[in-house]
PDB file of C-alpha atoms in Angstrom:
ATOM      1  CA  UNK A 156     102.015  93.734  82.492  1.00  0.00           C
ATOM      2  CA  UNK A 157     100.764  97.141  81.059  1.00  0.00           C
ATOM      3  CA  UNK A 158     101.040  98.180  77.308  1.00  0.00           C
ATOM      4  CA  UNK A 159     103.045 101.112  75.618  1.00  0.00           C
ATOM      5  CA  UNK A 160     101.143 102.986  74.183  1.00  0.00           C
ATOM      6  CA  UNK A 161     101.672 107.016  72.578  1.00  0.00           C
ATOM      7  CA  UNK A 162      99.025 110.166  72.405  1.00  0.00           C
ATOM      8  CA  UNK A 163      99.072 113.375  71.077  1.00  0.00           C
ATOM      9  CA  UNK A 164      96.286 115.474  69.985  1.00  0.00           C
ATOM     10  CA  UNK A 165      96.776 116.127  66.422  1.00  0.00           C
ATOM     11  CA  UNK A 166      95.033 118.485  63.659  1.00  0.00           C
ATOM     12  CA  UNK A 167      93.195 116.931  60.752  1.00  0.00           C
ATOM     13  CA  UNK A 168      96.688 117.682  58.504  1.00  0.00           C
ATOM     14  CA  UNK A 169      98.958 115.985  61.221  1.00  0.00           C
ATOM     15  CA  UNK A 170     100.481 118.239  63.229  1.00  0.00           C
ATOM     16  CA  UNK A 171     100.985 118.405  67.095  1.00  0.00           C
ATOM     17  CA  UNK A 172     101.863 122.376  67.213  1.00  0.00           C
ATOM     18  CA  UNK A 173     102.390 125.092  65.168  1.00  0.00           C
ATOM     19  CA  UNK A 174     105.956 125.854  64.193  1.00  0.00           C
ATOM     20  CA  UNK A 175     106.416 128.182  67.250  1.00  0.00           C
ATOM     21  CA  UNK A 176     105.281 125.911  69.428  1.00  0.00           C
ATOM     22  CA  UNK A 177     101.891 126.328  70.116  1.00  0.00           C
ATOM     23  CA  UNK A 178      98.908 124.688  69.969  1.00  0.00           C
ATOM     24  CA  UNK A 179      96.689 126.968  68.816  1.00  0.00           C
ATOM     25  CA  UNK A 180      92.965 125.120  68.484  1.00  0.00           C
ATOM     26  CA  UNK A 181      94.280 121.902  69.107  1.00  0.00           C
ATOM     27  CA  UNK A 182      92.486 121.360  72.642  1.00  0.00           C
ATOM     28  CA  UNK A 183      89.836 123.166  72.400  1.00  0.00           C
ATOM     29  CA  UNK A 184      88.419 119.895  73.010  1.00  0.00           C
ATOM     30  CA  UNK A 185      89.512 119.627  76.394  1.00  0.00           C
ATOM     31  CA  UNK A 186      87.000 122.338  77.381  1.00  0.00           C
ATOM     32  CA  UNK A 187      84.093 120.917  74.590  1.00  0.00           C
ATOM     33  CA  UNK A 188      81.561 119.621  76.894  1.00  0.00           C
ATOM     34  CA  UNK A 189      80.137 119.851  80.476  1.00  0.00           C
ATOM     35  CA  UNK A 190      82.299 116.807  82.210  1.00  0.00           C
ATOM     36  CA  UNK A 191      84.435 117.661  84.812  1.00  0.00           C
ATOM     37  CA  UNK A 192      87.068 115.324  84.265  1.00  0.00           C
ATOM     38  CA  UNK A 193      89.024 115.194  87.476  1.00  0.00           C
ATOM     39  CA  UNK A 194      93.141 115.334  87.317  1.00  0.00           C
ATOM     40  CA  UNK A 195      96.066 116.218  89.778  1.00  0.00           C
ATOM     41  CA  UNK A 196      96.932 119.747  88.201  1.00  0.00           C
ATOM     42  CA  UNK A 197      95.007 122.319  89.484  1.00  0.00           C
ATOM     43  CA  UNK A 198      96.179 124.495  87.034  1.00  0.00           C
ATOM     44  CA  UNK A 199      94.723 122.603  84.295  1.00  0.00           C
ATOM     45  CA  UNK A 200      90.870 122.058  83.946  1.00  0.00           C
ATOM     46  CA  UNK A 201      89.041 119.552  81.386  1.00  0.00           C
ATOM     47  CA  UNK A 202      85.157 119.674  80.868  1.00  0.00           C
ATOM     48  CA  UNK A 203      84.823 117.794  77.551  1.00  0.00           C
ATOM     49  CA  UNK A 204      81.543 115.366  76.436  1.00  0.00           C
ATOM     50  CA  UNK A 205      80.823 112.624  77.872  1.00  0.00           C
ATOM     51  CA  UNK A 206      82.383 110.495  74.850  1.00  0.00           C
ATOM     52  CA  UNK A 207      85.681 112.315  75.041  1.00  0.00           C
ATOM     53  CA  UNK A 208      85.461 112.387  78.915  1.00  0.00           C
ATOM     54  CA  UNK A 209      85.253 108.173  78.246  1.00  0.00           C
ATOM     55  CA  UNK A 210      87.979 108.161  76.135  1.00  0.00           C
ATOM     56  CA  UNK A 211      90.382 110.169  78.169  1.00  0.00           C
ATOM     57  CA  UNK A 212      89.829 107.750  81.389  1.00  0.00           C
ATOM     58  CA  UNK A 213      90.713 105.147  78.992  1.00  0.00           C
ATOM     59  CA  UNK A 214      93.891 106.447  78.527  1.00  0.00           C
ATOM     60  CA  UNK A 215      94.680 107.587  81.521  1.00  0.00           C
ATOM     61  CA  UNK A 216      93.261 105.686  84.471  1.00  0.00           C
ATOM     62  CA  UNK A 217      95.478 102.524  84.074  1.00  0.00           C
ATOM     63  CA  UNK A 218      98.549 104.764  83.364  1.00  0.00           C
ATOM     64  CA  UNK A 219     101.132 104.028  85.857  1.00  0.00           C
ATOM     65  CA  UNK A 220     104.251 106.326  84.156  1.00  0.00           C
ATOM     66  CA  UNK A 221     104.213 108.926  81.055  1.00  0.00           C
ATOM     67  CA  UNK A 222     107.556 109.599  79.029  1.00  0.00           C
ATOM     68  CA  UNK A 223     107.330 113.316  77.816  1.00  0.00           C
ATOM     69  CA  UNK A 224     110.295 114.885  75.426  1.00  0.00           C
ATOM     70  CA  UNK A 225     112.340 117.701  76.869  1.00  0.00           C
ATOM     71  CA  UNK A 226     110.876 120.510  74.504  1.00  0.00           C
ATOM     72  CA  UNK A 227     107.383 119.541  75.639  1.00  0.00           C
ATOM     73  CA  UNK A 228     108.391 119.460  79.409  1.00  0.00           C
ATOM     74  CA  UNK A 229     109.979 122.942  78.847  1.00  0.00           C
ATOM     75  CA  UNK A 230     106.716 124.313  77.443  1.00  0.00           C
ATOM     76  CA  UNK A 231     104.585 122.788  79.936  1.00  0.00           C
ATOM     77  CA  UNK A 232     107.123 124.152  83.083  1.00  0.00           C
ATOM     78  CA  UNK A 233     107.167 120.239  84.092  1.00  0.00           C
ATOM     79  CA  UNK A 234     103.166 120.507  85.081  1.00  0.00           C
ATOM     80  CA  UNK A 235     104.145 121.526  87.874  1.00  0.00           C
ATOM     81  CA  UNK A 236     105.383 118.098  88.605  1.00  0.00           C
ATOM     82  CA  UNK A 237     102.401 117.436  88.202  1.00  0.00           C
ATOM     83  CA  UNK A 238     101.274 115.948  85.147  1.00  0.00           C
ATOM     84  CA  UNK A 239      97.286 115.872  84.070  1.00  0.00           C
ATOM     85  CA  UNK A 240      97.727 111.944  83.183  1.00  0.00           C
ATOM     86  CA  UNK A 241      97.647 111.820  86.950  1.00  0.00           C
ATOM     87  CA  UNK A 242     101.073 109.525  86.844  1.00  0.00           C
ATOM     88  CA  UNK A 243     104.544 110.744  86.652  1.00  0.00           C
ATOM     89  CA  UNK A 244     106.652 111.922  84.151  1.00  0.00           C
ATOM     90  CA  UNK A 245     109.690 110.332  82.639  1.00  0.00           C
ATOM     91  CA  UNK A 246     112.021 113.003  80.462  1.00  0.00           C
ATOM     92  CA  UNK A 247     113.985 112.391  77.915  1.00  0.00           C
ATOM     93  CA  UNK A 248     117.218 114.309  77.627  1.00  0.00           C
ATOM     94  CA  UNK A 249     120.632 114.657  77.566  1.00  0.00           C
ATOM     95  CA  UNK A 250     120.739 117.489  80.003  1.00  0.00           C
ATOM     96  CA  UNK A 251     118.112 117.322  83.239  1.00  0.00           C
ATOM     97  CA  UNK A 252     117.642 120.336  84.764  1.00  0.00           C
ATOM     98  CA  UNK A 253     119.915 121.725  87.334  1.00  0.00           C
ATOM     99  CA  UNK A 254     117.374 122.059  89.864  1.00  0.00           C
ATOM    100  CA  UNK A 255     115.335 118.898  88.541  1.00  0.00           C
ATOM    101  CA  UNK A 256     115.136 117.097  92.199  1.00  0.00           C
ATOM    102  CA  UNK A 257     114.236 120.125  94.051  1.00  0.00           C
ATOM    103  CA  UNK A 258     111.613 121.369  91.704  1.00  0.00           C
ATOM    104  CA  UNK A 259     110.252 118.331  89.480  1.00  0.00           C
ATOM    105  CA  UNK A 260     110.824 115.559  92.883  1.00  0.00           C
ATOM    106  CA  UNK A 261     108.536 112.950  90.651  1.00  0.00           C
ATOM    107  CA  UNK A 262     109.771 113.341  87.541  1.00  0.00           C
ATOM    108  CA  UNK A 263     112.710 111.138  86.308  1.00  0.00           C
ATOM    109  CA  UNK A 264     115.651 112.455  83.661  1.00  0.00           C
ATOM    110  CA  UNK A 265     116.707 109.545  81.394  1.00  0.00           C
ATOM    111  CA  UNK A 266     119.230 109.782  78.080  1.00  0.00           C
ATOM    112  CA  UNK A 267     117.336 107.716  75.818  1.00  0.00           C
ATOM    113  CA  UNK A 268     114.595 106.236  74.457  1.00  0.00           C
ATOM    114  CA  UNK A 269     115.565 102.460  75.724  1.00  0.00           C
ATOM    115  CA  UNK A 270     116.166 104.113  79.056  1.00  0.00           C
ATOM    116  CA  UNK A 271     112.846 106.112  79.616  1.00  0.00           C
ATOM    117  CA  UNK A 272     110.870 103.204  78.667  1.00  0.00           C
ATOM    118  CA  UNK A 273     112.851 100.890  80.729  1.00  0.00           C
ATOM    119  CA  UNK A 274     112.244 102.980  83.345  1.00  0.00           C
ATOM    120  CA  UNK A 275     108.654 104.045  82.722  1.00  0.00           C
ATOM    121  CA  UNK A 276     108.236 100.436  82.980  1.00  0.00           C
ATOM    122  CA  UNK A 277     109.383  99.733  86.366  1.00  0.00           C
ATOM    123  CA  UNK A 278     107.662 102.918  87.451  1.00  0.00           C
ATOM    124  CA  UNK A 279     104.545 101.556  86.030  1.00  0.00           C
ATOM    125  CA  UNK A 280     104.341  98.108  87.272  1.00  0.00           C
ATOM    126  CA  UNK A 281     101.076  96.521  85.838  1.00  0.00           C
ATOM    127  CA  UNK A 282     100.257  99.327  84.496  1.00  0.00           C
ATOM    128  CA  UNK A 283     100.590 101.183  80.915  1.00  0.00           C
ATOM    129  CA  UNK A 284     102.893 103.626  79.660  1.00  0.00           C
ATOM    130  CA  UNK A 285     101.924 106.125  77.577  1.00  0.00           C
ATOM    131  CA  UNK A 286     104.640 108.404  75.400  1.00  0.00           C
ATOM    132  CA  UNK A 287     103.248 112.085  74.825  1.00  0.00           C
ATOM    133  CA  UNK A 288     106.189 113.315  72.302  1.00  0.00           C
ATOM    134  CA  UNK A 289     106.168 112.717  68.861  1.00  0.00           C
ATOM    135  CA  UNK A 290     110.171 112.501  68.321  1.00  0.00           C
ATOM    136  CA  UNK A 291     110.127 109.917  71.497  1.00  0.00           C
ATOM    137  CA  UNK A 292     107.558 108.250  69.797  1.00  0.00           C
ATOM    138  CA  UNK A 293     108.896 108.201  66.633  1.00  0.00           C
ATOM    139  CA  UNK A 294     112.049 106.568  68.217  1.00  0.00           C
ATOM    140  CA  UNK A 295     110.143 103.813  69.705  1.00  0.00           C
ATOM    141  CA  UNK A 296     107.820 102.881  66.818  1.00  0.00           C
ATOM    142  CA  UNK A 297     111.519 102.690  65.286  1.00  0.00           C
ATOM    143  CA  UNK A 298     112.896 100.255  67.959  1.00  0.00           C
ATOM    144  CA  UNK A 299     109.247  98.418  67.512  1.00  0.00           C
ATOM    145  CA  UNK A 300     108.746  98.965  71.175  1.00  0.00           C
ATOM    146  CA  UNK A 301     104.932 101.086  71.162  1.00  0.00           C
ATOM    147  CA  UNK A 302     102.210  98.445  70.999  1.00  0.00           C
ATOM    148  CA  UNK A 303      99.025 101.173  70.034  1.00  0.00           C
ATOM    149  CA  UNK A 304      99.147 104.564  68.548  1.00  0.00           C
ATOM    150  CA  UNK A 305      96.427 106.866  69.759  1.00  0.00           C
ATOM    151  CA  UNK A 306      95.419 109.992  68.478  1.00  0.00           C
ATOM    152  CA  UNK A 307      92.699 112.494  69.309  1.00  0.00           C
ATOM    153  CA  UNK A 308      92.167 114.086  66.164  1.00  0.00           C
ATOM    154  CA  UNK A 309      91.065 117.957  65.918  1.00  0.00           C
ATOM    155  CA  UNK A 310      88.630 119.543  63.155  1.00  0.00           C
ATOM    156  CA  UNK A 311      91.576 122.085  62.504  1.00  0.00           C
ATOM    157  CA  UNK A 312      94.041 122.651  59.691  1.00  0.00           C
ATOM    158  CA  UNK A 313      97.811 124.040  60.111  1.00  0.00           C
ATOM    159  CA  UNK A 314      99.434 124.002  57.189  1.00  0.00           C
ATOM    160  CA  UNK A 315     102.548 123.497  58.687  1.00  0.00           C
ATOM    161  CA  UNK A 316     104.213 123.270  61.814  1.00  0.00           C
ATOM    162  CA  UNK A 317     105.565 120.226  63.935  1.00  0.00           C
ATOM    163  CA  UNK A 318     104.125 116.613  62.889  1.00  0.00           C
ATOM    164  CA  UNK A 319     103.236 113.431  64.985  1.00  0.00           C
ATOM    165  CA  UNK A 320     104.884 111.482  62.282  1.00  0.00           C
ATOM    166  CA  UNK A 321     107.447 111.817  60.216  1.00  0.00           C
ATOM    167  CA  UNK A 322     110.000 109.200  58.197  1.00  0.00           C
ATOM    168  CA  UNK A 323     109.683 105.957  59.451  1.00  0.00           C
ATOM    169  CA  UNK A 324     112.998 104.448  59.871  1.00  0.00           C
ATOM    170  CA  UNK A 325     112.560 100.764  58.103  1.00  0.00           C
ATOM    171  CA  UNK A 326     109.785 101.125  55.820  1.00  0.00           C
ATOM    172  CA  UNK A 327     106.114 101.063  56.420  1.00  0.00           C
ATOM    173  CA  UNK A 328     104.453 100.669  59.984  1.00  0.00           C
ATOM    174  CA  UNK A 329     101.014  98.781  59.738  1.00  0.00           C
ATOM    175  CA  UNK A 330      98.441  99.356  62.186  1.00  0.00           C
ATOM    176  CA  UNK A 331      95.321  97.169  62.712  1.00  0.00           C
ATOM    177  CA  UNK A 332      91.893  98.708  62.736  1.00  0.00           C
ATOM    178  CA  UNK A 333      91.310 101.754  65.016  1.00  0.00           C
ATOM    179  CA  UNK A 334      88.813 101.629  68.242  1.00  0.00           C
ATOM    180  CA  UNK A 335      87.011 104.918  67.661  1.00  0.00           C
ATOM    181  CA  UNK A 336      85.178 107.512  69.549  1.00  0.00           C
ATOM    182  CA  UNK A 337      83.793 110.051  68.571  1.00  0.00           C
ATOM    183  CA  UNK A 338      83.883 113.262  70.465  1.00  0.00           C
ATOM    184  CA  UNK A 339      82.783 116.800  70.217  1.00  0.00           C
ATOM    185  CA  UNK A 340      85.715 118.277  68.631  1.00  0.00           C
ATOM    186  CA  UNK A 341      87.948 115.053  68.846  1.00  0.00           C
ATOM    187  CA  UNK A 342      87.616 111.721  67.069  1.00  0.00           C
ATOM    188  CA  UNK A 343      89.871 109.725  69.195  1.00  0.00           C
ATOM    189  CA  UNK A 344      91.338 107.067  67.630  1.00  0.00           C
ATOM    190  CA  UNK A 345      93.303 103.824  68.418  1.00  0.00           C
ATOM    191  CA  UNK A 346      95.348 101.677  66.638  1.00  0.00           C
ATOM    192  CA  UNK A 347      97.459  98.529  67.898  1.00  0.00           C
ATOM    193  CA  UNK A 348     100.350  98.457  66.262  1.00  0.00           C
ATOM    194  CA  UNK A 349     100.810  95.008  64.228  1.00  0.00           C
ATOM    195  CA  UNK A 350     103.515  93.067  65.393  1.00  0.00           C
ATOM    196  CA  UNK A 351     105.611  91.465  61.955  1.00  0.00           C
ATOM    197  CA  UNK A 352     106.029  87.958  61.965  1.00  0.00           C
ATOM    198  CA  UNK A 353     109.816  86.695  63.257  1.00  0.00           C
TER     199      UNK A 353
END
């Protein structure tokens, strides 16, 4: 059975975007280096170090299903249905598109956390999910279903704009030590997510 895990690029002051939206210098990373790192979008290239180019296989090469937020699908146009993870996309909202079967024919509209991870699961099989939104992620750390947070964190301050993290419904969330590698413009780090004793 594969993990949950999440991953969002983040700058050094926590954010995932700037308040409109964009990203700004946040993945400047993913073109950092001179490794072609293959994936299923044509319209998206990565050539990052060979540190970061590790780090991203990690991530993505056992992922079997990725559960994406309906702003972030919005802004991305779906990929394309064709996500860069290389595995398809579960959505989270309570309004799929009207077209969604004829235009996104991998991607799968689900209302609810419980029900996108449910269903990333079975997508999966043995292999991980990963959750790229920070609300949907937020809302799983909540239900205590994410099992390591991973972050790929930028040499950039925002100032503002839209955070990974925000209140954490229940108190504090302890991590264990982070695995950590260091890129060139990323310091990817993850962290299992301690499990409280019943």
């Amino acid at each position: 059975m594969g993990k949950i895990f999440s991953h969002m690029t983040m700058s050094l002051d926590g954010y995932i975007a700037q308040p409109d939206d964009q990203v700004g210098e946040l993945f400047d990373w993913y073109q950092a280096g001179d490794v072609t790192v293959p994936n299923p979008n044509e319209d998206i290239s990565v050539k990052v170090d060979d540190a970061s180019a590790e780090a991203w296989r990690d991530l993505t090469e056992n992922t079997g299903a990725l559960i994406a937020g309906r702003r972030l699908f919005d802004i991305a146009g779906g990929w394309n249905d064709k996500h860069p993870a290389g595995a398809p996309v579960v959505v989270v909202t309570h309004r799929p598109p009207a077209d969604a079967a004829e235009k996104w024919p991998t991607t799968t509209f689900v209302d609810g956390v419980e029900a996108a991870i449910n269903r990333a699961k079975q997508i999966a099989g043995d292999k991980n999910v990963t959750i790229a939104s920070a609300n949907v992620t937020q809302q799983a750390l909540a239900l205590g279903l994410v099992e390591e947070v991973c972050v790929s964190l930028v040499p950039v301050l925002f100032g503002e704009g839209i955070p990974y993290f925000s209140k954490i419904e229940g108190g504090h969330l302890l991590l264990d030590d982070p695995v950590v590698v260091q890129g060139r413009r990323a310091l990817h780090l993850r962290y299992p997510v301690r499990r409280q004793a019943l």
